[in-house]
Short mmCIF file of C-alpha atoms in Angstrom, two decimals:
data_model
loop_
_atom_site.label_atom_id
_atom_site.label_comp_id
_atom_site.label_asym_id
_atom_site.label_seq_id
_atom_site.Cartn_x
_atom_site.Cartn_y
_atom_site.Cartn_z
CA MET Y 17 107.78 55.89 146.09
CA ASN Y 18 110.82 56.41 143.91
CA VAL Y 19 112.24 59.77 145.01
CA ARG Y 20 115.81 60.50 143.95
CA LYS Y 21 117.91 61.71 146.84
CA PHE Y 22 121.26 63.45 146.71
CA THR Y 23 123.33 64.25 149.78
CA SER Y 24 126.63 66.05 150.34
CA ARG Y 25 126.40 65.23 154.02
CA VAL Y 26 129.44 63.75 155.75
CA VAL Y 27 128.49 61.21 158.42
CA GLY Y 28 128.75 62.82 161.84
CA MET Y 29 128.70 66.39 160.49
CA PRO Y 30 125.33 68.12 161.11
CA TYR Y 31 124.03 70.81 158.81
CA SER Y 32 125.51 74.19 159.70
CA PRO Y 33 123.58 77.25 158.48
CA ALA Y 34 126.51 79.46 159.42
CA SER Y 35 129.26 77.29 157.94
CA THR Y 36 132.63 78.93 157.24
CA GLU Y 37 133.51 76.24 154.71
CA PRO Y 38 134.94 77.78 151.49
CA ARG Y 39 132.60 78.03 148.51
CA LEU Y 40 132.49 74.82 146.50
CA SER Y 41 134.50 74.64 143.31
CA PRO Y 42 132.42 74.19 140.13
CA ASP Y 43 134.51 71.05 139.53
CA ASP Y 44 133.63 69.53 142.91
CA PRO Y 45 132.55 65.91 142.23
CA ARG Y 46 129.45 66.37 144.40
CA LEU Y 47 128.24 69.20 142.20
CA GLN Y 48 129.07 67.24 139.05
CA ARG Y 49 126.97 64.36 140.35
CA LEU Y 50 124.12 66.74 141.14
CA ARG Y 51 124.23 68.12 137.59
CA GLY Y 52 124.09 64.55 136.30
CA LEU Y 53 121.03 63.77 138.41
CA ILE Y 54 119.20 66.88 137.24
CA GLY Y 55 120.04 66.41 133.57
CA ASP Y 56 119.47 68.96 130.82
CA LYS Y 57 116.14 67.96 129.26
CA PRO Y 58 112.88 68.82 131.02
CA ARG Y 59 110.14 66.25 131.42
CA ARG Y 60 106.76 67.64 130.45
CA PRO Y 61 103.68 66.24 132.21
CA ALA Y 62 100.41 65.97 130.37
CA ASP Y 63 98.60 69.30 130.15
CA ASP Y 64 95.36 68.96 132.12
CA GLY Y 65 94.65 72.68 131.93
CA SER Y 66 95.31 73.28 135.64
CA GLN Y 67 98.48 75.28 135.03
CA HIS Y 68 96.45 77.94 133.22
CA ALA Y 69 93.89 78.38 136.01
CA PRO Y 70 94.10 81.51 138.21
CA THR Y 71 95.72 81.17 141.64
CA PRO Y 72 95.34 83.11 144.91
CA PHE Y 73 98.88 84.43 144.34
CA ASP Y 74 98.29 86.08 140.98
CA ASP Y 75 97.94 89.57 142.48
CA LEU Y 76 100.82 89.15 144.93
CA LEU Y 77 103.28 87.47 142.57
CA GLY Y 78 102.05 88.32 139.10
CA GLY Y 79 101.62 84.59 138.48
CA VAL Y 80 103.63 81.42 139.03
CA THR Y 81 105.87 81.72 135.99
CA PRO Y 82 109.36 80.55 134.97
CA ARG Y 83 112.50 82.59 135.59
CA ARG Y 84 111.19 84.18 138.78
CA LEU Y 85 112.70 84.12 142.26
CA VAL Y 86 110.44 84.43 145.31
CA ASP Y 87 111.75 85.07 148.83
CA LEU Y 88 109.36 83.64 151.46
CA LEU Y 89 109.94 84.85 155.02
CA ALA Y 90 108.63 82.60 157.78
CA GLY Y 91 107.04 84.69 160.53
CA GLY Y 92 107.45 81.92 163.12
CA PRO Y 93 107.53 78.15 163.67
CA GLY Y 94 104.62 76.39 162.02
CA CYS Y 95 103.53 79.55 160.17
CA GLY Y 96 102.97 77.70 156.91
CA ALA Y 97 105.76 79.32 154.85
CA SER Y 98 107.25 75.97 153.83
CA LEU Y 99 103.82 74.71 152.81
CA VAL Y 100 103.08 77.83 150.77
CA GLY Y 101 106.47 77.47 149.08
CA LEU Y 102 105.83 73.81 148.30
CA TRP Y 103 102.42 74.67 146.88
CA LEU Y 104 103.94 77.31 144.60
CA ALA Y 105 106.75 74.99 143.49
CA SER Y 106 104.39 72.09 142.82
CA ARG Y 107 102.17 74.43 140.80
CA ALA Y 108 105.14 75.54 138.69
CA CYS Y 109 106.06 71.91 138.01
CA ARG Y 110 102.69 71.24 136.46
CA GLN Y 111 104.00 73.16 133.48
CA ARG Y 112 107.39 71.52 133.00
CA GLY Y 113 110.52 70.02 134.45
CA GLU Y 114 111.84 68.66 137.71
CA LEU Y 115 111.14 69.84 141.25
CA VAL Y 116 114.44 70.20 143.12
CA VAL Y 117 114.15 70.45 146.91
CA VAL Y 118 117.25 71.78 148.71
CA ASP Y 119 116.71 70.76 152.32
CA GLY Y 120 119.62 71.28 154.71
CA PRO Y 121 117.60 71.13 157.95
CA GLY Y 122 115.94 67.85 156.90
CA ALA Y 123 112.36 69.07 157.38
CA PHE Y 124 111.04 68.14 153.93
CA TYR Y 125 108.55 65.26 153.77
CA PRO Y 126 108.33 63.82 150.20
CA PRO Y 127 104.88 62.16 150.58
CA ALA Y 128 103.35 65.62 151.11
CA ALA Y 129 104.67 66.83 147.74
CA ILE Y 130 103.49 63.65 146.04
CA ALA Y 131 100.05 63.96 147.64
CA TRP Y 132 99.85 67.46 146.18
CA GLY Y 133 100.40 66.20 142.65
CA VAL Y 134 104.20 66.16 142.18
CA GLU Y 135 105.31 63.03 140.36
CA ALA Y 136 107.91 61.12 142.39
CA ARG Y 137 110.05 60.53 139.30
CA ARG Y 138 110.34 64.31 138.82
CA LEU Y 139 111.29 65.04 142.44
CA LEU Y 140 114.96 65.41 143.42
CA TRP Y 141 115.62 65.79 147.16
CA VAL Y 142 118.99 67.41 147.92
CA ARG Y 143 120.42 67.17 151.46
CA PRO Y 144 123.37 69.61 151.66
CA ALA Y 145 125.89 69.39 154.49
CA SER Y 146 126.34 73.14 154.93
CA ALA Y 147 124.93 76.51 153.98
CA LYS Y 148 127.57 76.83 151.25
CA ASP Y 149 126.55 73.48 149.77
CA ALA Y 150 122.91 74.57 149.91
CA LEU Y 151 123.60 77.81 148.00
CA ALA Y 152 125.68 75.97 145.38
CA ALA Y 153 122.99 73.33 144.87
CA THR Y 154 120.28 75.99 144.61
CA GLU Y 155 122.25 77.95 142.02
CA ILE Y 156 122.89 74.84 139.89
CA ALA Y 157 119.24 73.80 140.03
CA LEU Y 158 117.94 77.27 139.12
CA ARG Y 159 120.29 77.43 136.14
CA SER Y 160 119.38 74.00 134.73
CA PRO Y 161 116.98 73.94 131.76
CA ALA Y 162 115.61 70.61 133.05
CA VAL Y 163 114.25 72.12 136.28
CA GLY Y 164 110.74 73.51 136.52
CA ALA Y 165 110.88 74.66 140.14
CA VAL Y 166 113.29 74.91 143.06
CA TRP Y 167 112.25 74.91 146.73
CA ALA Y 168 115.18 75.78 148.99
CA SER Y 169 115.33 76.17 152.76
CA LEU Y 170 118.06 78.76 153.34
CA ASP Y 171 119.15 81.19 156.04
CA ARG Y 172 121.10 84.41 155.56
CA ILE Y 173 122.18 85.15 151.97
CA ASP Y 174 124.75 87.86 151.32
CA GLY Y 175 124.20 90.30 148.48
CA ARG Y 176 126.60 88.68 146.01
CA ALA Y 177 125.18 85.19 146.56
CA PHE Y 178 121.62 86.51 146.24
CA ARG Y 179 122.52 88.21 142.97
CA ARG Y 180 123.96 84.91 141.66
CA LEU Y 181 120.71 83.12 142.51
CA LEU Y 182 118.65 85.72 140.63
CA LEU Y 183 120.92 85.52 137.57
CA ALA Y 184 120.72 81.72 137.69
CA ALA Y 185 116.92 81.87 137.76
CA GLU Y 186 116.88 84.25 134.81
CA ALA Y 187 119.32 82.07 132.86
CA GLY Y 188 117.39 78.86 133.45
CA ALA Y 189 113.68 78.16 133.20
CA ALA Y 190 112.76 77.48 136.82
CA PHE Y 191 110.44 79.12 139.31
CA GLY Y 192 112.51 79.51 142.49
CA VAL Y 193 111.18 79.63 146.06
CA LEU Y 194 113.52 80.46 148.93
CA VAL Y 195 112.15 79.82 152.44
CA ARG Y 196 113.99 81.80 155.13
CA PRO Y 197 113.42 83.11 158.68
CA ALA Y 198 111.70 86.49 158.95
CA ARG Y 199 114.65 87.89 160.91
CA HIS Y 200 116.31 88.48 157.53
CA GLU Y 201 113.58 90.86 156.37
CA PRO Y 202 115.77 93.98 156.94
CA ASP Y 203 118.53 92.49 154.75
CA PRO Y 204 118.73 93.30 151.03
CA SER Y 205 116.83 90.89 148.78
CA TRP Y 206 117.44 90.36 145.07
CA ALA Y 207 114.28 88.27 144.65
CA ASP Y 208 111.59 89.37 142.21
CA VAL Y 209 109.08 89.34 145.07
CA GLN Y 210 109.46 88.98 148.83
CA LEU Y 211 106.51 87.67 150.84
CA ARG Y 212 106.13 87.29 154.58
CA ILE Y 213 103.95 84.46 155.91
CA ASP Y 214 102.35 84.82 159.36
CA PRO Y 215 99.86 82.55 161.13
CA ILE Y 216 96.41 83.86 161.97
CA PRO Y 217 95.99 83.31 165.74
CA ALA Y 218 92.50 81.93 166.20
CA PRO Y 219 91.04 78.91 167.98
CA GLY Y 220 89.56 76.18 165.85
CA ASN Y 221 89.56 72.58 164.73
CA PRO Y 222 93.15 71.40 164.12
CA ASP Y 223 91.85 69.39 161.16
CA ALA Y 224 90.49 72.54 159.51
CA PRO Y 225 92.47 74.37 156.81
CA LEU Y 226 95.46 76.39 157.97
CA GLY Y 227 94.92 80.17 158.10
CA VAL Y 228 97.82 82.43 157.08
CA ARG Y 229 98.33 86.08 156.27
CA VAL Y 230 100.58 86.72 153.27
CA THR Y 231 102.16 90.18 153.08
CA ARG Y 232 104.18 91.39 150.12
CA ARG Y 233 107.22 93.25 151.45
CA ARG Y 234 109.16 93.89 148.22
CA ASN Y 235 108.37 93.76 144.53
CA ARG Y 236 110.85 94.53 141.75
CA HIS Y 237 108.13 94.74 139.09
CA GLY Y 238 105.28 96.68 140.67
CA PRO Y 239 103.77 98.02 143.92
CA ALA Y 240 105.83 97.07 146.94
CA ARG Y 241 102.96 96.38 149.34
CA GLY Y 242 100.11 93.92 149.18
CA GLU Y 243 98.32 91.49 151.48
CA ALA Y 244 96.03 88.48 151.32
CA THR Y 245 94.45 86.12 153.85
CA LEU Y 246 94.53 82.51 152.71
CA THR Y 247 93.48 79.08 153.88
CA LEU Y 248 95.64 76.10 153.06
CA ASP Y 249 94.39 72.53 153.35
CA TRP Y 250 97.56 70.68 154.26
CA ARG Y 251 95.99 67.33 153.33
CA THR Y 252 94.89 68.16 149.79
CA GLY Y 253 97.15 71.09 148.93
CA ASP Y 254 94.21 73.39 148.16
CA ILE Y 255 94.73 77.12 148.79
CA ASN Y 256 91.86 79.61 148.84
CA ASP Y 257 91.77 83.40 149.15
CA VAL Y 258 89.46 84.46 151.97
CA THR Y 259 90.62 88.09 152.18
CA SER Y 260 87.12 89.44 151.78
CA ARG Y 261 85.67 87.24 154.52
CA ASP Y 262 85.91 87.28 158.28
CA ALA Y 263 89.17 85.47 159.13
CA ASP Y 264 88.45 85.06 162.86
CA HIS Y 265 87.24 81.49 162.33
CA LEU Y 266 90.55 80.35 160.87
CA PRO Y 267 92.69 77.90 162.90
CA ASN Y 268 96.02 78.89 164.35
CA ALA Y 269 98.86 77.60 162.19
CA LEU Y 270 100.65 76.36 165.30
CA SER Y 271 97.76 74.04 166.10
CA VAL Y 272 98.26 72.06 162.89
CA ALA Y 273 102.03 72.18 162.81
CA PRO Y 274 102.49 68.90 164.74
CA ARG Y 275 100.43 67.10 162.10
CA LEU Y 276 102.87 68.21 159.40
CA ALA Y 277 105.96 67.02 161.22
CA ARG Y 278 108.06 64.33 159.65
CA PRO Y 279 107.17 60.94 161.11
CA ALA Y 280 109.74 59.43 163.46
#
């Protein structure tokens, strides 16, 4: 597995989501190295027709298309928000470009992305040392014409920084997914669409697909509200819309969360 990894981490300094470190200069050598790793020419995988197929998110998102920014709010630990975000990002990368993962907390597990169809050579794993580094890396990746999708685990984003991320997504060609805690739902969001992911509490087989409820909280391009009930097979990456069926049989997301944890 040849996954490129970039880190701004200083040994002995843990990731700080509330860092007071000044914003990185555009000339910072770490950011210059990151730009070099990303490049400026997108790789295009062979077209197998899958990128044109309908997805369960078409109604909620209006499609998984370039130059869009999606704000995913995690309704609790193990709710499946990171998995939904990875699924969306991997889907976007079937069309073009690199998948850049900005992972300050260190929760990302590359084999999962590869198992879901992301080519290892097109996966760049960024490990920022602080929240400021994470925002800077996300902005650079969204703006790059070589990037097809960005998956970023972030916390609170102030209005100016959020606006920069949206402008970067519109200037580049990437589909951006921000995964954040649901406690930030009352805060302003500049994303094209904001979705909240909550687990469906129901007993069941922990090997069964994960059941989640996806609620659209904000939408800059259409109706604000919308909801779908989905199942996600964490082993294969398949997502199915089961809104019209009885969801009581679905497993609790928390019951499968330990199986998705990064191996020791």
